[in-house]
Coordinates of C-alpha atoms in Angstrom, one line a residue:
Chain A
M5 CA 0.2 -0.2 -0.3
T6 CA 2.9 2.8 -0.9
E7 CA 2.0 3.7 -4.6
T8 CA -0.7 2.9 -6.5
P9 CA -0.2 2.0 -10.3
P10 CA -1.6 3.9 -12.3
R11 CA -4.1 1.9 -14.2
P12 CA -4.6 0.3 -17.6
A13 CA -6.4 2.3 -20.6
G14 CA -9.5 1.9 -21.4
R15 CA -10.7 0.8 -17.8
T16 CA -13.9 2.2 -18.0
P17 CA -16.3 -0.1 -18.8
R18 CA -18.7 0.4 -22.0
G19 CA -21.9 -0.2 -20.6
P20 CA -22.8 2.7 -18.7
W21 CA -21.2 5.1 -20.8
I22 CA -23.7 3.8 -23.7
L23 CA -26.4 3.2 -21.2
A24 CA -26.0 7.3 -20.0
V25 CA -25.9 8.3 -24.6
V26 CA -28.7 6.7 -24.4
L27 CA -31.0 8.6 -21.9
L28 CA -29.8 11.6 -22.7
A29 CA -30.1 11.2 -25.9
P30 CA -34.3 12.1 -25.6
A31 CA -33.0 15.2 -24.0
V32 CA -30.9 16.8 -27.4
I33 CA -33.3 15.1 -30.2
L34 CA -36.0 15.8 -28.8
P35 CA -36.0 19.7 -28.6
L36 CA -35.1 19.3 -31.3
I37 CA -37.6 18.3 -33.7
V38 CA -39.9 21.2 -33.7
P39 CA -42.9 20.0 -35.9
L40 CA -43.3 17.4 -33.0
Y41 CA -44.5 20.9 -30.7
D42 CA -45.3 23.9 -32.7
S43 CA -48.6 23.6 -32.5
T44 CA -51.7 26.2 -29.7
D45 CA -53.3 23.2 -28.9
P46 CA -53.5 20.1 -26.7
T47 CA -53.6 23.6 -24.4
L48 CA -53.2 23.2 -20.7
N49 CA -54.4 26.0 -18.1
G50 CA -54.5 28.5 -20.6
W51 CA -50.9 27.9 -21.7
P52 CA -50.5 26.3 -25.7
F53 CA -48.8 23.0 -26.1
Y54 CA -45.7 25.0 -28.3
F55 CA -44.9 26.7 -24.7
W56 CA -45.8 24.2 -21.8
F57 CA -44.4 21.5 -24.0
Q58 CA -41.1 22.9 -24.0
M59 CA -41.2 23.4 -20.1
A60 CA -42.5 19.0 -20.1
L61 CA -39.0 18.8 -22.2
I62 CA -37.1 21.0 -19.6
L63 CA -38.4 18.7 -16.5
M64 CA -38.1 15.4 -18.8
S65 CA -34.3 16.5 -19.7
G66 CA -33.6 16.7 -15.7
V67 CA -34.6 13.7 -15.0
L68 CA -32.7 12.3 -17.4
T69 CA -29.4 13.6 -16.6
I70 CA -29.8 12.8 -13.4
A71 CA -30.8 9.2 -14.0
A72 CA -27.6 9.7 -16.7
Y73 CA -25.4 11.2 -13.6
L74 CA -25.9 8.3 -10.7
V75 CA -25.2 5.5 -13.9
V76 CA -22.0 6.9 -14.4
T77 CA -21.1 7.4 -10.7
R78 CA -21.7 4.5 -9.4
S79 CA -20.6 2.6 -12.0
E80 CA -17.3 4.2 -11.7
R81 CA -17.3 4.2 -8.1
R82 CA -17.3 0.1 -8.4
E83 CA -14.7 -0.1 -10.4
R84 CA -12.7 2.1 -8.0
V85 CA -13.8 -0.3 -5.1
R86 CA -12.7 -3.3 -7.0
D87 CA -9.1 -1.1 -8.5
G88 CA -9.0 -1.1 -4.4
E89 CA -8.1 3.0 -4.3
R90 CA -10.4 4.3 -1.7
T91 CA -13.1 5.6 -2.7
R92 CA -13.7 9.5 -2.7
Chain B
M16 CA -33.0 64.2 -17.3
S17 CA -36.2 65.4 -16.5
G18 CA -39.1 61.9 -15.8
V19 CA -35.9 60.1 -13.2
D20 CA -38.0 58.7 -11.0
G21 CA -35.8 59.8 -7.7
V22 CA -36.9 57.1 -5.4
A23 CA -35.8 53.8 -8.7
F24 CA -33.1 56.3 -9.4
S25 CA -31.1 56.4 -5.2
V26 CA -31.3 53.0 -5.1
F27 CA -30.4 51.3 -8.3
L28 CA -27.2 54.4 -7.6
F29 CA -26.9 52.9 -4.1
L30 CA -26.8 49.2 -4.7
F31 CA -24.5 49.4 -7.6
L32 CA -21.9 51.8 -6.1
L33 CA -22.1 48.8 -3.6
V34 CA -20.9 46.9 -5.8
T35 CA -18.0 49.8 -7.1
V36 CA -17.1 49.3 -3.7
L37 CA -17.1 45.8 -3.6
G38 CA -15.3 45.2 -6.9
F39 CA -12.4 47.7 -5.4
A40 CA -11.9 45.6 -1.8
A41 CA -11.8 42.4 -4.0
A42 CA -8.5 42.6 -4.4
R43 CA -8.2 42.7 -0.6
W44 CA -10.8 39.9 0.1
R45 CA -8.2 36.4 0.4
R46 CA -5.7 38.9 0.3
A47 CA -2.7 37.6 -1.9
T48 CA 1.0 39.3 -0.7
S49 CA 1.1 40.6 -4.7
M50 CA -1.2 40.9 -7.7
A51 CA 1.0 41.1 -9.8
S52 CA 0.5 37.5 -11.5
L53 CA -1.8 35.5 -13.8
D54 CA -2.5 33.3 -10.9
E55 CA -3.6 35.8 -8.7
W56 CA -5.1 38.4 -11.1
G57 CA -6.5 35.9 -13.6
L58 CA -7.3 33.3 -11.7
G59 CA -8.4 34.7 -7.8
G60 CA -5.3 32.6 -6.2
R61 CA -6.9 29.7 -7.8
G62 CA -8.5 29.2 -4.9
F63 CA -12.4 29.2 -5.2
G64 CA -14.1 25.9 -3.9
T65 CA -16.9 24.6 -5.6
F66 CA -19.4 26.5 -4.0
I67 CA -17.9 29.9 -5.7
A68 CA -17.1 28.7 -8.6
W69 CA -20.6 27.5 -9.1
F70 CA -21.6 31.2 -8.9
L71 CA -19.0 32.4 -11.1
I72 CA -20.5 29.8 -13.7
G73 CA -24.2 30.3 -12.8
G74 CA -23.3 33.8 -13.0
D75 CA -22.9 33.4 -17.6
L76 CA -26.1 31.8 -17.2
Y77 CA -28.6 35.1 -15.9
T78 CA -27.1 37.7 -17.6
A79 CA -28.4 39.9 -20.2
Y80 CA -28.9 38.1 -22.5
T81 CA -31.3 36.0 -20.0
F82 CA -32.8 39.3 -18.7
V83 CA -33.3 41.8 -21.9
A84 CA -32.0 40.0 -25.5
V85 CA -34.0 37.0 -25.1
P86 CA -37.5 38.4 -23.6
A87 CA -37.0 41.1 -26.5
L88 CA -37.6 39.0 -29.0
M89 CA -40.7 37.7 -27.3
Y90 CA -42.2 41.0 -27.2
A91 CA -41.5 42.1 -30.4
G92 CA -43.0 38.7 -31.7
S93 CA -40.1 37.4 -33.2
V94 CA -41.1 32.8 -34.3
V95 CA -38.7 32.0 -33.9
G96 CA -38.4 33.7 -29.8
F97 CA -38.8 31.4 -28.2
F98 CA -35.1 28.9 -28.5
A99 CA -33.5 30.1 -26.0
V100 CA -35.6 27.1 -24.2
P101 CA -34.2 24.9 -26.5
Y102 CA -30.5 26.1 -26.5
T103 CA -30.5 25.2 -22.8
I104 CA -32.1 21.7 -23.2
V105 CA -29.7 20.8 -25.4
V106 CA -26.4 21.9 -23.6
Y107 CA -26.3 19.9 -20.5
P108 CA -26.5 16.8 -21.4
L109 CA -24.0 18.3 -24.7
I110 CA -21.2 19.7 -21.3
F111 CA -22.6 15.8 -20.0
L112 CA -20.7 14.0 -22.6
F113 CA -18.4 15.9 -23.8
L114 CA -16.4 18.3 -21.1
P115 CA -15.4 15.1 -18.4
R116 CA -13.1 13.8 -21.5
L117 CA -11.5 18.2 -21.1
W118 CA -11.3 18.0 -18.4
S119 CA -9.0 14.8 -17.7
V120 CA -6.8 15.3 -20.6
S121 CA -6.3 19.2 -19.4
H122 CA -5.9 18.1 -15.9
R123 CA -3.2 15.2 -16.8
H124 CA -1.5 18.1 -19.6
S125 CA -1.7 21.4 -17.2
Y126 CA -3.7 23.0 -19.6
V127 CA -5.9 26.1 -18.8
T128 CA -7.2 27.0 -22.4
P129 CA -9.0 24.9 -25.4
A130 CA -6.2 26.4 -26.9
D131 CA -2.8 24.7 -25.0
F132 CA -5.3 21.6 -25.7
V133 CA -5.7 22.1 -29.2
R134 CA -1.9 23.1 -29.7
G135 CA -0.8 19.7 -27.3
R136 CA -3.3 17.4 -29.1
Y137 CA -2.1 18.9 -33.0
D138 CA 1.6 19.5 -32.3
S139 CA 0.6 22.6 -34.0
R140 CA 1.6 25.9 -32.9
P141 CA -0.8 27.8 -35.6
L142 CA -4.4 26.1 -34.9
G143 CA -3.6 26.5 -31.0
L144 CA -3.4 30.0 -32.4
A145 CA -6.4 30.3 -34.3
V146 CA -8.4 28.7 -31.1
A147 CA -7.2 31.7 -29.4
L148 CA -7.9 34.4 -31.2
T149 CA -11.6 33.2 -32.0
G150 CA -12.1 33.3 -28.7
I151 CA -10.6 36.6 -28.2
L152 CA -13.0 38.2 -31.1
A153 CA -16.5 35.7 -30.3
T154 CA -15.8 37.3 -26.3
M155 CA -16.5 40.6 -27.9
P156 CA -20.2 41.2 -29.6
Y157 CA -21.0 38.8 -26.2
I158 CA -19.4 41.6 -24.1
A159 CA -20.8 44.0 -26.4
L160 CA -24.8 42.0 -25.5
Q161 CA -24.2 42.7 -21.8
L162 CA -23.2 46.8 -22.1
V163 CA -26.3 47.5 -24.9
G164 CA -28.8 45.0 -21.8
I165 CA -27.0 48.2 -19.7
Q166 CA -27.6 51.3 -21.4
V167 CA -31.5 50.2 -21.9
V168 CA -31.6 50.3 -18.3
L169 CA -30.3 53.7 -18.1
E170 CA -33.1 54.8 -20.7
V171 CA -35.3 52.9 -19.1
M172 CA -34.5 54.8 -15.9
G173 CA -34.0 57.9 -17.8
I174 CA -30.9 58.6 -18.0
G175 CA -28.6 58.7 -21.3
T176 CA -32.3 60.2 -23.3
G177 CA -30.5 63.3 -23.6
A178 CA -31.4 64.0 -27.1
G179 CA -28.5 66.0 -28.3
S180 CA -25.1 64.3 -29.0
W181 CA -23.9 60.5 -28.2
V182 CA -21.7 62.0 -25.7
S183 CA -25.4 63.2 -23.3
K184 CA -26.5 59.4 -25.1
D185 CA -23.9 57.5 -24.3
L186 CA -22.0 59.0 -21.5
P187 CA -23.8 57.8 -18.8
L188 CA -22.8 53.7 -20.3
F189 CA -19.4 55.0 -20.3
I190 CA -19.0 55.9 -17.1
A191 CA -20.6 51.8 -15.6
F192 CA -18.0 51.3 -18.3
A193 CA -15.2 52.8 -17.8
V194 CA -16.4 51.6 -13.7
L195 CA -16.0 47.9 -14.8
A196 CA -13.0 48.4 -16.3
A197 CA -10.8 50.1 -13.2
Y198 CA -12.3 46.7 -10.9
T199 CA -11.3 44.4 -13.3
Y200 CA -8.1 45.5 -14.1
S201 CA -7.1 46.4 -10.5
S202 CA -8.8 43.2 -8.5
G203 CA -9.0 40.7 -12.5
L204 CA -11.0 37.6 -11.3
R205 CA -11.8 38.4 -8.0
A206 CA -14.0 41.3 -8.3
P207 CA -16.7 39.2 -10.2
A208 CA -16.0 37.0 -7.9
L209 CA -17.4 39.2 -5.1
I210 CA -19.8 41.0 -6.4
A211 CA -21.3 37.1 -7.7
F212 CA -23.0 37.1 -4.3
V213 CA -24.9 40.5 -4.6
K214 CA -25.8 39.9 -8.4
D215 CA -27.1 36.3 -7.6
I216 CA -29.1 38.0 -4.6
L217 CA -30.4 41.0 -6.8
I218 CA -31.7 38.4 -9.1
Y219 CA -33.4 35.9 -8.0
V220 CA -35.5 38.0 -5.9
V221 CA -35.9 39.5 -8.9
I222 CA -37.1 36.7 -10.8
L223 CA -39.3 35.1 -8.0
V224 CA -40.9 37.9 -8.0
A225 CA -41.6 39.0 -11.9
V226 CA -42.7 35.0 -12.6
I227 CA -44.9 35.0 -10.0
Y228 CA -46.2 38.0 -8.9
L229 CA -46.7 39.8 -12.7
P230 CA -48.6 37.1 -13.8
H231 CA -51.0 36.2 -10.7
H232 CA -51.8 40.2 -10.9
L233 CA -52.5 40.2 -14.6
G234 CA -55.1 38.1 -14.9
G235 CA -53.0 34.4 -15.6
W236 CA -50.9 32.9 -17.6
G237 CA -54.2 32.0 -20.1
H238 CA -54.9 35.2 -20.6
I239 CA -51.4 36.8 -20.8
F240 CA -50.9 34.4 -23.9
S241 CA -54.2 35.3 -25.3
S242 CA -53.1 39.5 -25.4
A243 CA -49.9 38.8 -27.3
Q244 CA -51.4 36.1 -29.7
H245 CA -54.3 39.1 -30.2
S246 CA -52.2 42.1 -30.9
F247 CA -49.5 40.2 -33.3
D248 CA -52.9 39.1 -34.5
S249 CA -53.2 42.4 -35.6
Y250 CA -50.4 44.2 -36.3
N251 CA -49.9 41.8 -39.4
A252 CA -53.7 42.3 -40.2
D253 CA -52.9 46.3 -39.6
N254 CA -49.7 45.8 -41.3
A255 CA -50.4 43.2 -44.8
E256 CA -48.8 44.9 -47.5
A257 CA -46.0 45.8 -45.7
I258 CA -44.8 42.0 -45.1
K259 CA -45.8 41.4 -48.8
A260 CA -43.1 43.1 -49.9
G261 CA -40.8 42.0 -46.8
T262 CA -40.7 45.4 -45.5
A263 CA -41.2 44.4 -42.2
S264 CA -41.8 40.8 -39.9
G265 CA -45.3 39.0 -39.6
K266 CA -45.1 38.2 -35.5
G267 CA -46.7 35.4 -33.6
S268 CA -45.2 33.2 -31.4
I269 CA -44.8 29.9 -32.6
P270 CA -42.8 29.2 -35.7
P271 CA -44.2 28.3 -38.8
A272 CA -42.8 25.5 -41.2
A273 CA -41.1 27.5 -42.8
A274 CA -38.6 27.8 -39.9
H275 CA -38.8 25.2 -38.4
W276 CA -35.2 24.6 -39.5
A277 CA -33.6 27.9 -38.1
Y278 CA -35.5 27.5 -34.8
A279 CA -33.6 24.2 -34.4
S280 CA -30.7 25.5 -35.7
L281 CA -30.5 28.8 -33.4
A282 CA -31.0 26.0 -30.7
L283 CA -27.9 22.6 -31.3
G284 CA -25.5 26.1 -32.7
S285 CA -26.1 28.1 -29.8
A286 CA -25.7 25.5 -28.1
L287 CA -22.4 24.0 -29.3
A288 CA -20.5 27.4 -29.2
L289 CA -21.5 27.9 -25.5
F290 CA -18.9 25.5 -24.5
M291 CA -15.8 26.9 -26.5
Y292 CA -16.6 29.9 -25.3
P293 CA -13.0 30.3 -22.9
H294 CA -15.0 31.7 -20.1
S295 CA -17.3 28.5 -19.9
V296 CA -13.7 26.8 -20.9
T297 CA -11.9 28.4 -17.7
G298 CA -15.2 28.0 -15.5
V299 CA -15.1 24.1 -15.9
L300 CA -11.6 22.9 -15.6
S301 CA -11.3 25.2 -12.6
T302 CA -14.2 22.4 -11.4
K303 CA -12.3 19.1 -8.7
N304 CA -12.9 16.6 -10.3
R305 CA -14.7 14.9 -13.3
S306 CA -17.7 14.0 -11.0
V307 CA -18.5 18.2 -10.3
I308 CA -19.4 18.4 -14.0
R309 CA -21.3 16.5 -14.4
R310 CA -23.3 16.6 -11.2
N311 CA -23.6 20.5 -12.4
A312 CA -25.0 19.5 -15.6
A313 CA -27.6 17.0 -13.8
L314 CA -28.6 20.4 -11.7
L315 CA -28.2 23.4 -13.3
P316 CA -31.6 22.6 -16.2
A317 CA -33.8 23.5 -13.1
Y318 CA -32.3 27.1 -13.7
S319 CA -33.2 26.5 -18.0
F320 CA -37.5 26.1 -15.9
L321 CA -36.8 30.2 -15.2
L322 CA -35.0 30.7 -18.1
G323 CA -37.9 30.2 -20.1
L324 CA -40.2 32.1 -17.3
L325 CA -38.6 34.9 -17.9
A326 CA -38.6 35.1 -22.0
L327 CA -42.5 34.7 -21.6
L328 CA -42.2 38.5 -19.6
G329 CA -42.2 40.1 -22.8
F330 CA -45.4 38.7 -23.2
V331 CA -45.5 39.1 -20.0
A332 CA -45.0 42.7 -20.9
I333 CA -47.7 43.0 -23.9
A334 CA -50.5 42.0 -21.6
A335 CA -49.5 44.2 -18.9
G336 CA -49.4 47.0 -22.6
V337 CA -46.1 48.6 -22.4
K338 CA -45.9 50.4 -25.4
V339 CA -41.6 50.8 -26.6
T340 CA -40.2 51.2 -29.7
N341 CA -37.2 49.0 -28.2
A342 CA -38.4 46.0 -28.1
Q343 CA -35.1 45.6 -25.4
Q344 CA -36.7 48.4 -22.9
S345 CA -40.1 45.8 -22.8
V346 CA -38.8 44.0 -19.5
P347 CA -36.8 47.4 -17.8
Q348 CA -40.1 49.3 -18.9
L349 CA -42.4 46.2 -17.3
F350 CA -40.7 46.6 -14.3
E351 CA -41.2 50.0 -13.6
N352 CA -44.6 50.5 -14.6
E353 CA -45.6 47.6 -12.5
F354 CA -43.5 47.1 -9.4
P355 CA -43.5 50.1 -7.1
S356 CA -40.5 52.8 -7.4
W357 CA -37.9 50.9 -5.0
F358 CA -38.0 47.3 -6.2
A359 CA -37.9 49.1 -9.7
G360 CA -34.4 50.4 -8.6
V361 CA -33.5 46.7 -7.0
A362 CA -35.0 45.3 -10.2
F363 CA -32.3 47.7 -12.7
A364 CA -29.0 47.6 -10.6
A365 CA -30.4 43.3 -10.7
I366 CA -30.0 43.3 -14.3
V367 CA -26.9 46.8 -14.7
I368 CA -24.9 44.2 -11.8
G369 CA -26.5 41.1 -14.1
A370 CA -24.6 42.5 -17.2
L371 CA -21.4 43.7 -15.1
V372 CA -20.6 39.8 -13.8
P373 CA -20.2 38.1 -16.6
A374 CA -18.5 41.1 -19.2
A375 CA -16.1 41.5 -15.9
I376 CA -15.5 37.2 -16.1
M377 CA -15.4 37.5 -20.0
S378 CA -13.0 39.7 -21.2
I379 CA -10.6 38.1 -18.5
A380 CA -10.8 35.1 -20.1
A381 CA -10.3 36.2 -23.7
A382 CA -7.2 38.4 -21.9
N383 CA -5.8 35.6 -20.1
L384 CA -6.4 33.2 -23.7
W385 CA -3.8 36.3 -25.4
T386 CA -1.7 36.2 -22.4
R387 CA -1.0 32.3 -22.5
N388 CA -1.4 31.5 -26.6
I389 CA -0.5 34.6 -27.8
Y390 CA 1.8 36.7 -25.6
K391 CA 3.6 33.8 -23.4
A392 CA 3.9 31.3 -26.9
F393 CA 4.8 33.4 -29.9
L394 CA 5.7 37.0 -28.5
K395 CA 8.0 36.7 -24.9
H396 CA 8.5 32.8 -24.2
D397 CA 10.6 33.5 -21.3
A398 CA 7.7 36.7 -20.1
T399 CA 7.7 36.4 -16.0
P400 CA 5.0 36.0 -13.8
A401 CA 4.8 39.6 -13.6
Q402 CA 4.4 40.9 -17.5
E403 CA 2.0 37.9 -17.2
A404 CA -0.1 39.2 -15.8
Q405 CA 0.0 43.5 -16.7
Q406 CA -0.5 41.5 -20.3
S407 CA -3.2 39.8 -19.0
K408 CA -4.6 43.4 -17.4
L409 CA -3.6 45.2 -20.7
A410 CA -5.3 42.5 -23.0
S411 CA -8.2 42.9 -20.9
L412 CA -9.3 46.1 -21.6
L413 CA -9.0 46.1 -25.2
V414 CA -11.4 43.0 -25.1
K415 CA -13.9 45.4 -23.3
F416 CA -12.6 48.9 -25.9
G417 CA -13.1 45.6 -28.9
A418 CA -16.9 45.2 -26.8
L419 CA -17.5 48.7 -26.9
A420 CA -16.6 49.1 -31.1
F421 CA -19.3 46.5 -31.2
V422 CA -22.1 48.0 -29.4
L423 CA -21.6 51.3 -31.7
F424 CA -21.2 50.4 -35.4
L425 CA -23.5 46.9 -34.9
P426 CA -27.0 47.7 -34.8
K427 CA -28.3 47.3 -31.7
D428 CA -32.2 46.5 -32.0
F429 CA -31.7 43.1 -31.1
A430 CA -28.4 42.8 -29.1
I431 CA -29.3 39.0 -29.0
N432 CA -27.7 39.1 -32.8
L433 CA -24.2 40.3 -31.1
Q434 CA -23.9 37.2 -29.0
L435 CA -25.4 34.8 -32.4
L436 CA -22.8 36.9 -34.8
G437 CA -20.9 35.9 -31.3
G438 CA -21.6 31.8 -32.0
V439 CA -21.0 32.1 -35.6
W440 CA -17.6 32.2 -34.9
I441 CA -16.9 30.0 -31.7
L442 CA -18.7 27.2 -33.2
Q443 CA -15.7 27.3 -35.7
T444 CA -13.1 25.6 -32.9
F445 CA -15.5 23.2 -32.1
P446 CA -14.1 20.1 -34.5
A447 CA -10.7 20.8 -33.2
I448 CA -12.0 21.2 -29.8
V449 CA -14.6 17.9 -29.7
L450 CA -14.0 16.0 -32.4
G451 CA -9.9 16.7 -31.0
L452 CA -11.6 14.7 -27.5
Y453 CA -12.8 11.5 -29.2
T454 CA -10.0 10.9 -32.4
R455 CA -7.0 11.9 -34.0
W456 CA -8.0 11.3 -37.6
F457 CA -8.1 15.1 -38.7
H458 CA -4.8 16.0 -39.3
R459 CA -3.8 19.7 -38.3
W460 CA -3.6 21.5 -41.5
A461 CA -7.1 20.6 -42.8
L462 CA -9.2 21.7 -39.6
F463 CA -6.8 24.4 -39.7
A464 CA -8.1 25.8 -43.4
G465 CA -11.5 24.0 -42.4
W466 CA -11.7 26.8 -39.4
L467 CA -10.5 29.4 -42.2
V468 CA -12.4 29.3 -44.5
S469 CA -16.1 28.4 -42.2
M470 CA -14.6 31.9 -40.2
V471 CA -14.6 33.8 -43.8
Y472 CA -17.8 33.0 -45.2
G473 CA -20.1 32.7 -41.6
T474 CA -18.6 35.9 -41.4
W475 CA -19.4 37.1 -44.9
L476 CA -22.6 35.9 -45.1
A477 CA -23.2 37.3 -41.7
Y478 CA -22.6 40.8 -43.8
N479 CA -24.8 40.4 -46.0
V480 CA -27.9 40.3 -43.7
P481 CA -29.8 43.2 -43.8
V482 CA -31.8 44.5 -41.2
V483 CA -35.3 44.0 -42.4
G484 CA -37.3 46.8 -44.1
N485 CA -33.6 48.9 -44.1
P486 CA -32.2 47.3 -48.1
G487 CA -27.9 47.8 -47.5
S488 CA -27.0 47.7 -43.7
H489 CA -25.2 45.1 -42.6
F490 CA -25.8 42.2 -39.9
G491 CA -29.1 42.1 -39.5
G492 CA -29.3 39.2 -38.3
P493 CA -28.0 35.5 -37.1
L494 CA -30.0 33.7 -40.1
S495 CA -30.0 32.5 -43.9
A496 CA -30.6 30.5 -46.9
F497 CA -28.9 27.3 -46.8
P498 CA -26.5 27.8 -49.7
G499 CA -29.3 26.4 -52.9
T500 CA -32.3 26.2 -50.9
D501 CA -34.6 28.6 -49.5
T502 CA -34.1 27.4 -46.2
K503 CA -33.3 30.3 -43.6
V504 CA -30.6 28.1 -41.0
Y505 CA -28.8 29.5 -38.3
I506 CA -25.0 31.2 -39.9
A507 CA -23.8 29.5 -37.2
A508 CA -24.3 25.5 -38.9
I509 CA -23.7 26.7 -42.3
A510 CA -20.6 28.0 -42.1
F511 CA -20.3 24.5 -39.5
V512 CA -21.0 22.5 -42.2
V513 CA -18.4 23.6 -44.5
N514 CA -16.0 23.4 -42.3
L515 CA -16.4 20.0 -41.5
V516 CA -16.6 19.3 -45.3
V517 CA -13.0 21.1 -45.6
S518 CA -11.8 18.9 -42.8
V519 CA -12.9 15.7 -43.5
G520 CA -12.0 16.4 -47.2
L521 CA -8.4 18.0 -47.0
T522 CA -7.5 15.0 -43.8
I523 CA -8.7 12.7 -46.4
V524 CA -6.1 14.5 -49.0
L525 CA -3.6 14.9 -47.2
R526 CA -3.2 11.6 -45.4
A527 CA -2.8 10.8 -49.1
A528 CA -0.8 12.8 -49.4
N529 CA 1.7 11.7 -46.3
V530 CA 2.5 15.5 -44.8
A531 CA 3.3 15.4 -41.8
E532 CA 1.2 15.4 -38.8
G533 CA 2.6 15.9 -36.1
T534 CA 3.4 14.2 -32.3
D535 CA 0.0 13.5 -30.0
Q536 CA 1.1 14.4 -26.1
T537 CA -1.9 12.3 -25.0
R538 CA -2.3 8.9 -24.6
P539 CA -6.2 7.3 -25.3
E540 CA -5.9 7.3 -21.0
D541 CA -5.3 10.4 -20.8
Y542 CA -9.1 10.9 -21.6
T543 CA -10.8 9.6 -18.8
A544 CA -8.4 10.5 -16.0
D545 CA -9.4 11.4 -12.5
V546 CA -8.2 12.7 -9.4
G547 CA -6.2 10.7 -7.9
D548 CA -4.7 9.0 -10.5
A549 CA -1.3 9.5 -11.8
E550 CA 0.0 12.0 -12.4
V551 CA -3.6 14.2 -12.8
E552 CA -3.0 18.2 -11.3
P553 CA -5.4 18.1 -7.9
E554 CA -5.3 22.0 -9.6
L555 CA -4.0 23.0 -12.8
D556 CA -1.0 25.7 -13.1
P557 CA -1.4 28.3 -15.2
G558 CA 2.3 28.8 -14.3
A559 CA 3.2 25.3 -15.4
P560 CA 4.6 25.4 -19.6
A561 CA 1.4 25.1 -21.4
H562 CA 3.7 21.3 -23.1
A563 CA 4.3 19.2 -19.2

C-alpha cells in the first residue's frame, strides 16, 4: 500500500456509458424536432401546447441527466472499489 | 434629466455604488502577497472551491441575455424567439458527455485553455493560435450584448436619453463601462467572484417576484398568452402589405413550418457554441473533479425553467400594455410600470450588475487566452509572472474596448444578434476541440483550413444580412438561406457544415499525400483520468509550461 499503480487504459467499462448516452439522447433530439410541438392545442391551463411542452422537456431532460449521472458515477465507484483504490 | 424616478434611481445608485466598492475591495479579499501574477489576477489565486465556482459558472447563465435580449425577441413577436429554451435543454447533456474528457486531458497535461489542448493534441502552434484568436474575437460581441443591456436599463430610468449629441446619450454607459474596466483591472477575477454573491441574491429575488407576482397580477398566464396572440394578429392585419413586400416581419409566437430549421439550428448552434467560449471552459476546468461537471450538468436544467419563464416576460409586457419602440426596453419598462419605485430600482440594479459580472469574467478569460496562447507562446517565451499579469490586465481593457466598438458600430435593435454573431465564430473551433477529444484522425492543416474557410464564409454571410426594412445594411440577423435552398438557417450552422466538409476532405488528401501530422502529446487513457490517478494535477498551474 505504498503506491497506486497507474490504471490500465480503457478501464472504464463501455456499458454504463452507452446507457448514459441512450438516456441523454431524447434530451438532445426531442427539442430539435420542431414539427413535434409547433401547435397551440392541446392547451394546458391557458398555456399553448408549444410552450408547456417545451417547459415539460426541461423537466424531462433534468430527470434524464440525473439518471445518467447516477449510472456513470456508480459504475465508476464500483470500478474504484474493484481496483482497490480509495473511494472519495 | 426630466422623468427620472428619484426613489428608483436612488436605490439603483446605492446598489451600483455598493458593488463598485466591493469590486475594488475585492483586491484585498483572500489577500495575496502580490497581485502581480496571472495566478492571482486571472484565476483569483486558484483558491476558489466548488461553492464560489458555482456562483461564477451560474453567473454566465443569468445575464443581460436572459433579462433583456431574449424577452425582447418574444415582445417583438419573433417566431423563433423561444429558441433559448431548447438551446438550454440541449446544452447540458452535451456538457455531460464532452467536457469530462476535456477536464481529464487538461488536468493530466496542465492545459488551462482550449487552445493549450489543441496545440498539444495536434502539435500545431498555428491551430492553437487560431483557437485563441477566435475565442478573443467571439467574446467581444457577447460582452457587447451586456453593455446594450445596461444601456436600455439606463434609458428606461430616464438617464442617457438626451436627444442631442451621442455624448449625452452614451455618457452614462461609458461611466458604467469605465467603472467595470477599472475594478477588473485592479482586482482581476476576485471582483466578479465577490460581486456575484450580491448579483445572484438580487437576481433571484427579482426573478421570483417577476414570474410569480406579475402573471398573477395581470390575470394569469392564459390571459397573457391570448393578449400576446391578439396583439400579434392585429399587427399582422394592419401591416399585411408591408409584410408581403418584405419591409416588415410578420409577428407570431410559434414558428411556422418555414422557420423550423431556423429554430432548431439556432438552438443546436448556440448549445454547441456555448461551451467553446473561453469563460465557460475556464469555469469548467476550475472544478475539483470529473463528477462536479456532471453533477452541474444534472442540476442546471432547473435554471432553464426560470429562463423559459423570463423569456415569457416579453408576453407579460404585452399583456401589461407596455408600449416601447425599442423591444429591448420592454422588460425594464414592465418593471417600472408594475413594481413600486423602490423595487423597480432593485430590479434595474439586478439587471445592470447581472450584466457587469459576466462582462468582467468574459474579458478576463479572453485576456488569459491572449497572455497564454499568443503573448507567451509567440512573442515572449520567457515572460515573468509579473509581465504575464500585466499583459492580461491590458488585454482585458482591449477586449472591452473591442466590445464597445461592437456596440457603437453594429445594429443593436436586437442585441441577441451580437451574441449569435459570436456563436458563428466560436463554433468554428468545435471540430478542433471536441472532435479532437475523440479522434486524432483529422489532419492539423485540414482543421486549420476548415477553420479559416468557415470563419471567412460565416462572417461574409452575416455581413450580407440586412436589417429588415433597411436594405443595404449589414449584420442585421443570425439567419441566412442554406446554400441551394430557400430555407433560412443559423449562419453558425451553415459555416460549421462547410468547416466539416473542408476538414474531412483535406484530411483525406493530406493523409494520402503523407504530410507530417505532428506528434500527439496525449494518450488514450488521458481522456478518462480522474483525481487520484497518477500524474493528474489536482489543480491546474497556469504558470507551468503548456507542454508538460
